[in-house]
Short mmCIF file of C-alpha atoms and ligand atoms in Angstrom, two decimals:
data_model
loop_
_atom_site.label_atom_id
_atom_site.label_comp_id
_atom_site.label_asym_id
_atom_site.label_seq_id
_atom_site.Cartn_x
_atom_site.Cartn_y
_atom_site.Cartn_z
CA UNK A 208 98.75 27.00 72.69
CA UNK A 209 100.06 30.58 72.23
CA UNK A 210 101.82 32.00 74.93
CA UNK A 211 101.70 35.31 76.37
CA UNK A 212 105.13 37.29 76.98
CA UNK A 213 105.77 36.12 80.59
CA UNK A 214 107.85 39.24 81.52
CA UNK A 215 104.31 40.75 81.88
CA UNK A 216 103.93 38.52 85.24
CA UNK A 217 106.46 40.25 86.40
CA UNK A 218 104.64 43.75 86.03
CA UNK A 219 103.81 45.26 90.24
CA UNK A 220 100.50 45.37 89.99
CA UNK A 221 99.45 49.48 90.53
CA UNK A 222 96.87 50.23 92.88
CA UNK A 223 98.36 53.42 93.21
CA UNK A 224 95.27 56.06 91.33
CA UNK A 225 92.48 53.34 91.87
CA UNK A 226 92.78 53.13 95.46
CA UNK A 227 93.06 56.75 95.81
CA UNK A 228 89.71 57.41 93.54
CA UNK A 229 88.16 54.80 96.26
CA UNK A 230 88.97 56.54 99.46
CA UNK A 231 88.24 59.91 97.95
CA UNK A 232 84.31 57.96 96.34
CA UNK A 233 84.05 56.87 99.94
CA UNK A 234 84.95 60.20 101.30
CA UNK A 235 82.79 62.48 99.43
CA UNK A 236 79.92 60.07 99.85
CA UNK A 237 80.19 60.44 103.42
CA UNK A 238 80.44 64.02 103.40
CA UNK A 239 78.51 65.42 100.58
CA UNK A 240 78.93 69.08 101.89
CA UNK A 241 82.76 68.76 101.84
CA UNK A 242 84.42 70.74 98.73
CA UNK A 243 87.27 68.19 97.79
CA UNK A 244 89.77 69.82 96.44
CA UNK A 245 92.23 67.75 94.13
CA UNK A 246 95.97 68.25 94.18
CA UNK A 247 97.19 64.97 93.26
CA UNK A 248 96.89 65.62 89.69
CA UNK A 249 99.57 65.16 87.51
CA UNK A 250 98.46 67.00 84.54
CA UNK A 251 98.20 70.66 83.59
CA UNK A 252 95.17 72.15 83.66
CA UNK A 253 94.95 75.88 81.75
CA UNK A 254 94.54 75.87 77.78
CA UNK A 255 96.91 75.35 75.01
CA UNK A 256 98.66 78.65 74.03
CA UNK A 257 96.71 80.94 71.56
CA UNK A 258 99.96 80.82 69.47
CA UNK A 259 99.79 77.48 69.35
CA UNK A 260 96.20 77.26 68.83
CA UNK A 261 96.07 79.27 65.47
CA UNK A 262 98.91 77.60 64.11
CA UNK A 263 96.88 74.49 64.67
CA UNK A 264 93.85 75.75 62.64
CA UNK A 265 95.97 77.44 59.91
CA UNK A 266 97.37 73.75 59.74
CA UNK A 267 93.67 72.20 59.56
CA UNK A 268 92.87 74.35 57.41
CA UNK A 269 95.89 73.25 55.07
CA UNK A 270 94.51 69.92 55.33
CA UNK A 271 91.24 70.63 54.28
CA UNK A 272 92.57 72.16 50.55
CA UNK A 273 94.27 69.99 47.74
CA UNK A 274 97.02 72.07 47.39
CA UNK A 275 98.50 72.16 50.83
CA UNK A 276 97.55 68.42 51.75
CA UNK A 277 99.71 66.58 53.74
CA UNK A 278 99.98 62.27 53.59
CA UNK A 279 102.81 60.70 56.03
CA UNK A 280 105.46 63.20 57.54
CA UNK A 281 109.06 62.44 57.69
CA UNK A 282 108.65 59.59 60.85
CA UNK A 283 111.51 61.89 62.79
CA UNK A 284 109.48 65.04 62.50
CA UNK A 285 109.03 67.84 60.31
CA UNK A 286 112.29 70.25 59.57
CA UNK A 287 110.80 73.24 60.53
CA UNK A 288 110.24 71.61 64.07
CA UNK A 289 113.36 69.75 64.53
CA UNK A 290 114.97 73.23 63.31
CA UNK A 291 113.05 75.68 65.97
CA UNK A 292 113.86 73.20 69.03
CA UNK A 293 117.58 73.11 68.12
CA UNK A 294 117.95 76.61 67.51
CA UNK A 295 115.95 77.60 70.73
CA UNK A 296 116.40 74.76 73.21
CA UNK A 297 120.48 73.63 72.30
CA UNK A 298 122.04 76.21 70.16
CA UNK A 299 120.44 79.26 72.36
CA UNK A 300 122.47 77.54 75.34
CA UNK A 301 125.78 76.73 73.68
CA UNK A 302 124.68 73.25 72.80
CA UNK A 303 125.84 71.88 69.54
CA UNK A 304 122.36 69.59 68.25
CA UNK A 305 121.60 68.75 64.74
CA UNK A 306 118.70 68.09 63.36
CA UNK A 307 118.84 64.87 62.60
CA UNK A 308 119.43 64.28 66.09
CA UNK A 309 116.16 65.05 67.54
CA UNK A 310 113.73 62.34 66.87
CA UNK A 311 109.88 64.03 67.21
CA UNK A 312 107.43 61.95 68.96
CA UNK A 313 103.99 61.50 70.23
CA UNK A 314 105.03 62.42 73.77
CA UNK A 315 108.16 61.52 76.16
CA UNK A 316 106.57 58.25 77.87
CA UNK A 317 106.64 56.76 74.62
CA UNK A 318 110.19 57.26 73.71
CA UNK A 319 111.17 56.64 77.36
CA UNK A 320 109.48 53.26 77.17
CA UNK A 321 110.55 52.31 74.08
CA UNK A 322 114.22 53.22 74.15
CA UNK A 323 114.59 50.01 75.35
CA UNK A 324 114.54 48.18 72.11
CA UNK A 325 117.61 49.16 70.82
CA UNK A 326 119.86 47.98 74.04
CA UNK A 327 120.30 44.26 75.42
CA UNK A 328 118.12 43.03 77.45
CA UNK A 329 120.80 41.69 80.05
CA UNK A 330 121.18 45.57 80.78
CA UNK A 331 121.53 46.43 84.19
CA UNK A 332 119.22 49.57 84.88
CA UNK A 333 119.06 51.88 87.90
CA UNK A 334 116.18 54.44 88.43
CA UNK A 335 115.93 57.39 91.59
CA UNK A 336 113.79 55.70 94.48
CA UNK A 337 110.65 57.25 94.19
CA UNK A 338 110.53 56.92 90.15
CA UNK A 339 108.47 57.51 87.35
CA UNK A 340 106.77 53.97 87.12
CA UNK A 341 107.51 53.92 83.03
CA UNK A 342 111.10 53.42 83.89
CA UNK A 343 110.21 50.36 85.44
CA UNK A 344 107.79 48.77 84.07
CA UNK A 345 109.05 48.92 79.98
CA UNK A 346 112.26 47.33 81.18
CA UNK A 347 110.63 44.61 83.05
CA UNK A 348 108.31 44.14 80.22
CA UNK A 349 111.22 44.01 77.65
CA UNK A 350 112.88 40.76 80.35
CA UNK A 351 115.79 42.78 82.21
CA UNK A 352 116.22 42.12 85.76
CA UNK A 353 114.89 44.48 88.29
CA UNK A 354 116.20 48.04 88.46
CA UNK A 355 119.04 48.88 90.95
CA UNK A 356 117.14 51.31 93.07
CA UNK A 357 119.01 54.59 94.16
CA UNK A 358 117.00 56.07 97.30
CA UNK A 359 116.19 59.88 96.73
CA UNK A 360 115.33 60.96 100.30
CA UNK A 361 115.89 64.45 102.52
CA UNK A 362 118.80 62.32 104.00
CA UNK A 363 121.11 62.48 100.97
CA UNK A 364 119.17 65.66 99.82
CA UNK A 365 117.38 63.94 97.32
CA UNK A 366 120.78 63.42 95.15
CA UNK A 367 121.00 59.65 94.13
CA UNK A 368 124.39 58.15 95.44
CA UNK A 369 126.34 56.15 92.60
CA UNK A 370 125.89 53.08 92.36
CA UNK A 371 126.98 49.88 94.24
CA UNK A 372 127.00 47.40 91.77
CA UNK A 373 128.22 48.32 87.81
CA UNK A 374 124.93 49.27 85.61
CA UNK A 375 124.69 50.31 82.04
CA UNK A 376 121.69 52.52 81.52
CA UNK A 377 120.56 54.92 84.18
CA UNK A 378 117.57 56.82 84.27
CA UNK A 379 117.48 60.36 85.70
CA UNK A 380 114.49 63.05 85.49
CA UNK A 381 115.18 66.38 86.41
CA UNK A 382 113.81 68.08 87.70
CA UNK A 383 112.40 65.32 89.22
CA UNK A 384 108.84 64.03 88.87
CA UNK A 385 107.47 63.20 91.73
CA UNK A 386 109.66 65.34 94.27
CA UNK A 387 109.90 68.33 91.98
CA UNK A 388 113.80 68.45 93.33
CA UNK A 389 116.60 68.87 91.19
CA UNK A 390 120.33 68.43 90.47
CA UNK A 391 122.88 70.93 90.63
CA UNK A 392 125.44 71.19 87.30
CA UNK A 393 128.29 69.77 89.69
CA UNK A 394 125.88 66.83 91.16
CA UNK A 395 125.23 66.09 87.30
CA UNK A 396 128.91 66.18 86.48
CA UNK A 397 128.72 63.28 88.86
CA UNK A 398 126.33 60.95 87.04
CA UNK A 399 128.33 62.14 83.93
CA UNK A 400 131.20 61.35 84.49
CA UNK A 401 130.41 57.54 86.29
CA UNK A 402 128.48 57.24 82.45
CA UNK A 403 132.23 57.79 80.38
CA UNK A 404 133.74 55.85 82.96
CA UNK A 405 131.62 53.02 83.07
CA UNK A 406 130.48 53.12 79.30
CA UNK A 407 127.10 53.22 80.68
CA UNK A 408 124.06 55.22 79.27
CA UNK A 409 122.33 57.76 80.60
CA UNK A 410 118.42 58.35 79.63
CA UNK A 411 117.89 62.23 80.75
CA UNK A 412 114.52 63.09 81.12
CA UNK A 413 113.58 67.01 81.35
CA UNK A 414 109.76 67.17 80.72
CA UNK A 415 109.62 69.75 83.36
CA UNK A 416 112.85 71.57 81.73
CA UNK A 417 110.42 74.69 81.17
CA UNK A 418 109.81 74.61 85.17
CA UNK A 419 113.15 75.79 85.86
CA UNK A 420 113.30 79.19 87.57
CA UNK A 421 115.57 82.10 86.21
CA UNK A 422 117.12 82.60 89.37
CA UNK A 423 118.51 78.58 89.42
CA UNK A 424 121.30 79.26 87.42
CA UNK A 425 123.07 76.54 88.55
CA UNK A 426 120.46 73.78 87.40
CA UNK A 427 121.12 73.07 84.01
CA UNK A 428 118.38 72.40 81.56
CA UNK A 429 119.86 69.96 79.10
CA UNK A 430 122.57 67.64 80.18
CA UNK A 431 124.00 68.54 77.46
CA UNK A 432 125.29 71.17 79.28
CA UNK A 433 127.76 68.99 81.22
CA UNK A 434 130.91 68.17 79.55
CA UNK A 435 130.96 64.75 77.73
CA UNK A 436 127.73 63.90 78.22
CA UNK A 437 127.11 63.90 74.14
CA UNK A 438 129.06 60.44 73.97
CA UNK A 439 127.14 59.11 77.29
CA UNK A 440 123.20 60.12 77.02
CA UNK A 441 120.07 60.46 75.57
CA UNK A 442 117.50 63.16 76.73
CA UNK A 443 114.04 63.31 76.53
CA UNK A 444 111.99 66.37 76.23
CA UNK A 445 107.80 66.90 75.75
CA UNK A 446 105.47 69.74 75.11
CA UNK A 447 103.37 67.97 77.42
CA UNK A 448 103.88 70.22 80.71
CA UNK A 449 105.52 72.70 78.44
CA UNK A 450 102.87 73.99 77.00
CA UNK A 451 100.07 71.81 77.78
CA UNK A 452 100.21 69.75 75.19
CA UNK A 453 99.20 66.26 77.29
CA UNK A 454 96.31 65.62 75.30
CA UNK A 455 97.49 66.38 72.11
CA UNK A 456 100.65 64.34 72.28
CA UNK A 457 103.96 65.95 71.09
CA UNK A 458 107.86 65.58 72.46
CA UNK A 459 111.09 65.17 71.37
CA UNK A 460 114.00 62.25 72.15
CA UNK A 461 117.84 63.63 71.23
CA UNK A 462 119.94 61.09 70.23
CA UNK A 463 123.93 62.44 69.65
CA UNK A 464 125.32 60.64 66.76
CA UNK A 465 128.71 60.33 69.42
CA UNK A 466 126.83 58.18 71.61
CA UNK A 467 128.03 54.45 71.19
CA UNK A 468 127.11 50.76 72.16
CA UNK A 469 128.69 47.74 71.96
CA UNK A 470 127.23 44.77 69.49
CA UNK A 471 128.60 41.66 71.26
CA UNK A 472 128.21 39.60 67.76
CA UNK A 473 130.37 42.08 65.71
CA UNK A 474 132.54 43.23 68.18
CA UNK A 475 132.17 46.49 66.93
CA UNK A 476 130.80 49.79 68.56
CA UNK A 477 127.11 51.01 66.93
CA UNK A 478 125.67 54.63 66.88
CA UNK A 479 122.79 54.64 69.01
CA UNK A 480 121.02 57.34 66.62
CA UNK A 481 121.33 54.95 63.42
CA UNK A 482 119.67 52.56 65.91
CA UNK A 483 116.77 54.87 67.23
CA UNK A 484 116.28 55.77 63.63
CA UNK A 485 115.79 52.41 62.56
CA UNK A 486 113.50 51.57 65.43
CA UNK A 487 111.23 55.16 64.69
CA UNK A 488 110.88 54.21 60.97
CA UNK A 489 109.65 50.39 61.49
CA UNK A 490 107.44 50.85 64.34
CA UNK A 491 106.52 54.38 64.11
CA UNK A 492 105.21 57.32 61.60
CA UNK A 493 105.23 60.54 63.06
CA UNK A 494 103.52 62.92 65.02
CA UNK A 495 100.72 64.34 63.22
CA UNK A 496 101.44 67.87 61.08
CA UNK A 497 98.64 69.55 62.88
CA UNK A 498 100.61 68.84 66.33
CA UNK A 499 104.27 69.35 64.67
CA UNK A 500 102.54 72.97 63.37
CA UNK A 501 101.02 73.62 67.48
CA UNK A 502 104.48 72.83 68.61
CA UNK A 503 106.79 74.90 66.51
CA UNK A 504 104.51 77.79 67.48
CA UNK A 505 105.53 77.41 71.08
CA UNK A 506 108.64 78.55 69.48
CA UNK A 507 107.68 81.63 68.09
CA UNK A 508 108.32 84.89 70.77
CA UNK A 509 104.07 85.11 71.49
CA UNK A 510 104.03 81.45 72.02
CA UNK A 511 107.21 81.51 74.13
CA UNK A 512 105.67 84.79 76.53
CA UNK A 513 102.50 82.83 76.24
CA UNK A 514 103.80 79.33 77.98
CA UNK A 515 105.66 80.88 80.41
CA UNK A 516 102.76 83.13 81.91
CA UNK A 517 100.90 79.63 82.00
CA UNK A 518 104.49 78.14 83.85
CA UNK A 519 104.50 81.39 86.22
CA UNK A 520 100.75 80.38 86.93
CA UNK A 521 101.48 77.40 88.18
CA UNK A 522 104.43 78.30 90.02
CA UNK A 523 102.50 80.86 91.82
CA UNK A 524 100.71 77.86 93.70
CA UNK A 525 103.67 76.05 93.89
CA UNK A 526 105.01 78.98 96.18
CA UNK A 527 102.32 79.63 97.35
CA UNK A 528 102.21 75.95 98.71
CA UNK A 529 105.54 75.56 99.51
CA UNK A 530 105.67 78.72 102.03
CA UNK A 531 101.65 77.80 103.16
CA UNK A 532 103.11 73.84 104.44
CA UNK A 533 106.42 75.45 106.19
CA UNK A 534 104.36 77.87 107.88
CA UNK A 535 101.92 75.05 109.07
CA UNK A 536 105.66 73.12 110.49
CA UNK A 537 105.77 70.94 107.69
CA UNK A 538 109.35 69.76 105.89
CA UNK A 539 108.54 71.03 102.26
CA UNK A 540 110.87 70.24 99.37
CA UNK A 541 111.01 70.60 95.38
CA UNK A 542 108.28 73.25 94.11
CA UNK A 543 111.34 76.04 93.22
CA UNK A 544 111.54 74.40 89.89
CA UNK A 545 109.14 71.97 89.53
CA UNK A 546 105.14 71.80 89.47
CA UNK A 547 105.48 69.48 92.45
CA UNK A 548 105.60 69.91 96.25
CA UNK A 549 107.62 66.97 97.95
CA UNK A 550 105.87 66.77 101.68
CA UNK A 551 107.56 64.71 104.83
CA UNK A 552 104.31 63.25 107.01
CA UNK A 553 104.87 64.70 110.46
CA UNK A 554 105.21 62.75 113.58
CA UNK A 555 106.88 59.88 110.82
CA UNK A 556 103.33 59.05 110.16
CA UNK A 557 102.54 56.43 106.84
CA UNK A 558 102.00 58.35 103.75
CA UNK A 559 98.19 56.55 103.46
CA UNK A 560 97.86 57.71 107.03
CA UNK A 561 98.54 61.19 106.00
CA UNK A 562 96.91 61.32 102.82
CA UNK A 563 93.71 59.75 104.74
CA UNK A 564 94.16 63.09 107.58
CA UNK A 565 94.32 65.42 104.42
CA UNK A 566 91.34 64.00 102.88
CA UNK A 567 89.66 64.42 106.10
CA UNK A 568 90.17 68.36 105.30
CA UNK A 569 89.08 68.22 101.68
CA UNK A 570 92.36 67.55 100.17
CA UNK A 571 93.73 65.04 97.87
CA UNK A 572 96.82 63.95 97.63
CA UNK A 573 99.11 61.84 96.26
CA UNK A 574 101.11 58.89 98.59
CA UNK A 575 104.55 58.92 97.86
CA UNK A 576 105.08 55.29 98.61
CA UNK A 577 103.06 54.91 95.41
CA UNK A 578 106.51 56.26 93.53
CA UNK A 579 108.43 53.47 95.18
CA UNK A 580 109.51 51.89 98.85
CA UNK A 581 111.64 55.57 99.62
CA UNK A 582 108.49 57.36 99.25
CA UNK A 583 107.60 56.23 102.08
CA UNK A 584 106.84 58.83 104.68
CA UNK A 585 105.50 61.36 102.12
CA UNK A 586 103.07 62.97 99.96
CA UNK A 587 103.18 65.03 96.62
CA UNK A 588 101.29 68.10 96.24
CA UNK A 589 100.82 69.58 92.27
CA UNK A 590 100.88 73.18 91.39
CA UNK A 591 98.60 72.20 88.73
CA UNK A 592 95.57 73.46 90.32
CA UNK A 593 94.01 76.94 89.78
CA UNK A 594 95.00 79.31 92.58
CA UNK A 595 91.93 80.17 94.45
CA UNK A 596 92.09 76.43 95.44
CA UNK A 597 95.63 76.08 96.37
CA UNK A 598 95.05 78.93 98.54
CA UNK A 599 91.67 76.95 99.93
CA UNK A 600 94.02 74.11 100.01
CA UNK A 601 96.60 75.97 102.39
CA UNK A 602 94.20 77.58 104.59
CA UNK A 603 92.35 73.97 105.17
CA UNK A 604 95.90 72.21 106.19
CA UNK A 605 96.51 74.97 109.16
CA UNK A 606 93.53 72.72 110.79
CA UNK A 607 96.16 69.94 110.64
C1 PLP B 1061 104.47 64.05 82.34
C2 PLP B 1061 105.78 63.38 82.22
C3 PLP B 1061 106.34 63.10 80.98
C4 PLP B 1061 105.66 63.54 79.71
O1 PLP B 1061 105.07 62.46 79.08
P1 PLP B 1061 104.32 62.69 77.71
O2 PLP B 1061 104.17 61.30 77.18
O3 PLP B 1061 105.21 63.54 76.85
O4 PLP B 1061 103.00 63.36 77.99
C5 PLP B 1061 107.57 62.47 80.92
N1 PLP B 1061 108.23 62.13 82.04
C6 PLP B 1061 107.74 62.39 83.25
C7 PLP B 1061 108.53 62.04 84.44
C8 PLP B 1061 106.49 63.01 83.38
O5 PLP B 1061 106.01 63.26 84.60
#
């Protein structure tokens, strides 16, 4: 009989968003006169960028005539995309990217789920403690063992110690989704340099690179940034909370051409990028031209004052919640450059117990034990609400 692919047993089942639309059904139904007011979300809510918007139709519009039709794209992305993000997000910064080493995608979760394919699946992986469940879950599904976890809590200021045990690819997202904390360059330099020494891999994700405040001039954006880290990682970038691009699908993966692995058959040491490459053109065939056009706009200086007036937005009620919680005697953390508020339950209450007392006011959270066992104990607020209810939000949690 055919057989399934048993590493799919293995999968945690996720409760996590279910259970939470339950309580909050059961809620509302018992309190129809409640306003429930939703910060758990974890996607943006304002429009796509006019800039990116008329590019978009000017594209469509291409589409539509038989002179400027368009059949498959280049399955790495269009030039004039791959050219605007090196230029503005690596060579603006110092950072020596070509183009052929940004692969364009459909969105980061993707690539971050499928760079597995190209490494062996008796890696060793470590992921932060809360994670982003993708992490997991690919490299369980693709047969590696379970993740070395590295606890992100206020006790080691949410800065993952090194590891105990020797592991070869390491996933880090800063800032960090879901405690919207971050890594200084020097606490990078860290993770950097156990990668050289330990010929291990680092898989960088900065979806919420945009999120990073002017004033944190000591957080770097790329980690290429940090010295060495183009022979030790691959980063991972979307136009997903960028520019609000979740449901039209668009990011990026970097691959340096200096980053190595071994092939244990050969004996010899194989560029990662060739490898990517060969994996994008077999199982994939581009982001549509339509969404390459939107996100190359985002480049352009309206679509880059446009985006970050949407960004300020947000971070607006991510201030706005972080100083409304402290003043209510709450431990707040993340939300300087992040969309997300990091909350320690007082009293060293569950986090269902607390999310069930803020529900009680009208307010939904998320449970950080939901992002792993060392999310226990909190919640996570988004920023990705509109600011009339964050404020609603803050005033109803002084009844706390
Ligand atoms: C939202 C998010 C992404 C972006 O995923 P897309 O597939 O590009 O929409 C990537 N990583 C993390 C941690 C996220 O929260």
């Amino acid at each position: 009989m055919i057989q399934i692919n048993s590493n799919f047993m293995r999968l945690p089942e996720s409760y996590l968003f279910s259970d939470i639309a339950r309580r909050v059904r059961e809620f509302a139904g018992a309190n129809p006169t409640v306003e429930i007011i939703r910060m758990g979300i974890g996607d943006v809510t304002r429009p796509i960028c006019p800039a990116a918007i008329e590019a978009m139709q000017k594209a469509v519009a291409e589409m539509g005539a038989r002179e400027t039709f368009r059949g498959y794209g280049p399955e790495q992305g269009y030039d004039f995309l791959r050219e605007a993000i090196a230029d503005h997000d690596y060579r603006s910064r110092g950072i020596d990217i070509a183009t052929d080493e940004i692969f364009v995608s459909d969105g980061a979760k993707s690539d971050t789920g499928n760079i597995g394919d190209i490494l062996a699946a008796d890696c060793r992986v470590a992921v932060t403690d809360p994670v982003y469940p993708v992490y997991v879950d690919t490299n369980l599904m693709g047969g590696r063992r379970e993740p070395v976890l590295l606890p992100c809590t206020a006790d080691n200021d949410f800065c993952p110690d090194l590891p105990a045990e020797p592991v070869d690819m390491i996933y880090l997202c800063y800032p960090n989704n879901p405690t919207g904390t971050v890594l200084t360059r020097s606490q990078l330099e860290v993770w950097v340099n156990y990668a050289l020494r330990h010929r291990a891999l680092i898989l960088f994700d900065s979806a919420y690179e945009a999120y990073i405040s002017a004033e944190s001039t000591d957080v770097p954006h790329s980690i290429y940034e940090i010295e060495g880290a183009k022979e030790c990682a691959v980063e991972f970038r979307s136009f997903s909370k960028t520019a609000g691009f979740t449901g039209l699908r668009c990011g990026y993966t970097v691959v340096p051409r200096s980053v190595k692995a071994l092939d244990v058959i050969s004996g010899r040491e194989v560029s990662l990028n060739r490898l990517w490459l060969r994996r994008q053109t077999t199982k994939f065939n581009g982001a549509s031209y339509v969404t390459q056009r939107g996100a190359a706009a985002v480049y352009t200086a309206e679509g880059q004052r446009q985006v970050s007036e949407t960004i300020a937005y947000y971070m607006t009620n991510a201030a706005t919640l972080r100083s409304g919680l402290r003043e209510c005697g709450l431990s707040v953390y993340g939300g300087e450059d992040a969309p997300y508020v990091w909350v320690k339950t007082p009293g060293g209450c569950g986090s269902w117990e607390f999310f069930d007392r803020l529900l009680q006011l009208g307010v939904v959270s998320t449970p950080g034990c939901g992002f792993g066992k060392a999310g226990e104990g909190y919640i996570r607020l988004t920023a990705f609400n509109t600011l009339e209810n964050t404020r609603r939000a803050v005033a109803l949690l002084r009844g706390l």
